[in-house]
Amino acid sequence: MLNNQAERLERGISLLPADLQQSFRADWDQHQQMFEDMPDVLDGDQDWLQTLAMVWCCSDFCALTIQRRPEIFHDLLQSGDLYRLYSEADIGQRIQSLEFEDEATLKTALRRFRQREMLRIAWRDLAGWAGLDEVLSTLSALADACVNVGLSCAYRQACEKYGQPIGSESSKAVSMVVLAVGKLGGHELNFSSDIDLVFYYEEAGETDSQSPLSNHEFFLHVSRSLISILNESTKDGFVFRVDMRLRPNGDSGPLALNFDAAELYYQTQGREWERYAMIKARPVAGDLQAGKALLQMLRPFIYRKYIDYGVVESIRDLKKQIEGELRRKGIENNIKLGPGGIREIEFTAQAMQLIRGGRKESLQQPSLLTVLPLLAQLDCLTGTAVQQLTQSYIFLRKTENRLQMMADEQTHLLPDKAGHQLRLAVAMGYADWQSFHAVLTKTMQSVHEHFSQVFVAPQREQVIEGSLASVWLQTVAIEDQQQLLQGAGYHDGAAIAQQLQALRDSSFYKSISPEGRSRLDHLLPLLISASALSNNPDTSLSRVLRVIQAIGRRSAYFALLVENPLAISQLVKLCSASDWISHWIGQHPVLLDELLAPANLYTPFHKQDLQQGLNAMIGDGADLETVMNHVREFKNSYILHIAAADIGPGMAPDLVGQKLAMLAETILEQAYKTALLATVEQFGEPFCTIANKRIAPGFIVVAYGKFGGAELGYTSDLDIIFLHSGCEGESGTEGERNVALEMFFARLVQRFINFLSARTVAGSLYEIDTRLRPSGQSGLLVTTMDSFCQYQHNKAWTWEHQALVRARPVLGDTDLQQAFWQCRQQVLCQPREATGLKQDIRNMRDKMMRQQSPLSGEQFDIKLDRGGIVDIEFMVQYWVLQWAAEHPSLIENTDNIGILEHLAESGLLHRDRAQFLIDAYRQLLSAEHHAKLLDGSSQIRREAMASVIEGVASIWQEVMGQQQKDTDEV
């Protein structure tokens, strides 16, 4: 060996501890000649020499492979593959070039191919040339390629022997689908891992031979051959150990099932741990498209549509079984299954996937390192927790690989012999075992702490022992129950005890599954305890119990609350403050998920947040029904956000209306996008030809009333009209079904309204009121801008001009929106005769008063009664219509407070009077919002706001009850 080569080798040896240096030198003396017999490998790039000592000492597998098959190492060096990062397709292309004649020769070729590639992977890892992602992905690609070649051979041989399998329904050839689950499914295969496979075929039938076999028998033959090709141990070793225990019915189930049988099994017999396993399912061989279709078919089994905290119990129980097995076997220091091991990180991430994956499709991914960052983005885990778990996972997986690289053994036990401990420590980049083990211990402790925060629920185990639990479980006499309840803070212990007894005796409780009843028995004492601490315990518990019954038999929500004490406290807090919120949550129990992060619940949001949140919830490629349900869930969630902030930290009443309007605008934009896409798909793009130039006609949605003024209430309907630009030249649509513009926009609006008003399993969005369109209910649903303007100038009633004061475009073509603003200005700024204007407005207000059902003297309708919101709105509209001709800036605002402020700034309204009306309007709005939240009504006791009511009524009488000069300040 030349001097520079010896220097490189010595440099590598010097990096090892003394004990390993001595061991390597002894081996090198025995095997040096082997390398000198390959003189060409000592030419050129010799970086391998500097890493040889590290690889040789830390991996018996590498050392023995080189000794037994030096030609493999020679080829890796000569080809440069040892130094090269493979592309995604490299291994697949290489394996296709293998030469074999039958199953026997394929077995030999695959085993030798595996030895070469595993030596390359181990060397690159131990030399520090490859990161964890490269190691895992290359190992997974190797397994994928071997399974593909093995399946092709097994299928071809079976067809030659038995004929080709034909589907009984499709009459087409049927191929097999190999699903990988576990680490291979997630592209995360470790060095000496077995591969978890499940075999399926698309449909039943039989082979096209003279002595046909059923497809089932055919694919059993293929399955056995494939397993043998991969799993059988020969003089050349094995390819991959194949584990089929995750197939339906485990070891007792058939090796292969058709799609229909698979779907039936998972629908009727699928267990929780199988959902966990199927998270990582991925088609790796055979008909990949059919495999993807199968997974889509099984998606509802894996990911539930609701928030599924029941999975936490299942994983907790599974972890207990694993720990019990470890204790029974006396196994310690297991970096995979022990406390703080790899499995706890996987459990933590995959539990969150199962809990939320049905609603957050971004979580439906097999790779753990891809999922972990999403858990922080979706507030499932804190950013710190995700960062620590990610770093811990990388460290533990590297440890796992280098532990297995020692002898190509599937082990997760830390070595107990000093020499082996030192080799593992050095492979991990540490000088000695003690320093490595200290980091490993700290890492596993950190993982276990995060795992415990998710899975350990001491309140779940302890509360069943508490005194209030005895009330629910009726383990004490009725008299003692009453005393315990009153001692806890309830005012009427007898009435509460009676409510609880009625719940136990109800058909609701008796019809719940045993599992659900167990969850509820854990939950009720927690709810009783939390409600007792509220300001009005009796009312709070009654409302909370109504929510529980409204949830029905979906006991996963009971599990959610049991697992999250913070969610219980938020539920009680909101129900205590608002009967309306308790109904809202009862109608939409998926909102319980929002209670898990109170900080988010009360955090202010902006329009951009809404748009991003809705886009994230909908995702890409969802069907119409899914989109509609997602949008409804989105709206329900943000209504709760606004209401919680309103009754919690507090929010200005006009800000509540603005947030509700902002939410409605975001939803309308999605409704328009969806409706437009479907209408264009049916008819083609609309066009208008002007001066021989084709342009896209404009379309806008205009908001009126509370929506137009951005003063929406919690249950407000949306007053909107639809306008399009029209076209004097040639127009229509460019699709095969060419229709007129009027027809196109009519269908667009119908879809738009249906999107908003249709009731789905997630509820409805908004009631849509289009009666403010030209000619009301007898008019066209959508009209042109020119027709709208002509109507407003020539035919509209005064009340329609009143409505126009609060009108604004909320979406659509920018140019057409500008045209609307110009039309609105022309109409509102035309001179009006004051006496007739006042009489028209007064007549409309009197008509509303006559149509209102009379209330008792003590009750006051915040909106409609004299001195209420409508009086202020009508006075504001009167002033705008009276003075806009001389003061056109009055029409710039569509909200009442903005207009009142402008009236004062313009000197048209005395500052004190304007401020009184602004304050009164805010107080009335606030009272209306809170009355709605309290009991769903719009009424309060008159005495609660007597001074405001009397002040507004007095101004109404002064302004509208007698003649005023139009130029006088009022």
mmCIF file of N, CA and C in Angstrom, residues 277 578 648 665 668 791:
data_model
loop_
_atom_site.group_PDB
_atom_site.id
_atom_site.type_symbol
_atom_site.label_atom_id
_atom_site.label_comp_id
_atom_site.label_asym_id
_atom_site.label_seq_id
_atom_site.Cartn_x
_atom_site.Cartn_y
_atom_site.Cartn_z
ATOM 1 N N ALA A 277 -52.671 0.651 12.099
ATOM 2 C CA ALA A 277 -51.768 0.039 11.120
ATOM 3 C C ALA A 277 -52.001 0.603 9.725
ATOM 4 N N SER A 578 -74.168 31.206 28.219
ATOM 5 C CA SER A 578 -75.072 31.341 27.075
ATOM 6 C C SER A 578 -75.837 30.066 26.792
ATOM 7 N N GLY A 648 -66.809 36.464 26.639
ATOM 8 C CA GLY A 648 -65.630 36.260 27.479
ATOM 9 C C GLY A 648 -64.889 37.553 27.686
ATOM 10 N N GLU A 665 -68.724 37.048 4.196
ATOM 11 C CA GLU A 665 -68.078 37.382 2.924
ATOM 12 C C GLU A 665 -67.134 36.263 2.476
ATOM 13 N N LEU A 668 -69.236 33.409 1.230
ATOM 14 C CA LEU A 668 -69.833 33.719 -0.065
ATOM 15 C C LEU A 668 -68.816 33.601 -1.197
ATOM 16 N N TYR A 791 -84.394 50.886 -12.944
ATOM 17 C CA TYR A 791 -85.428 50.620 -11.940
ATOM 18 C C TYR A 791 -85.275 51.556 -10.748
#
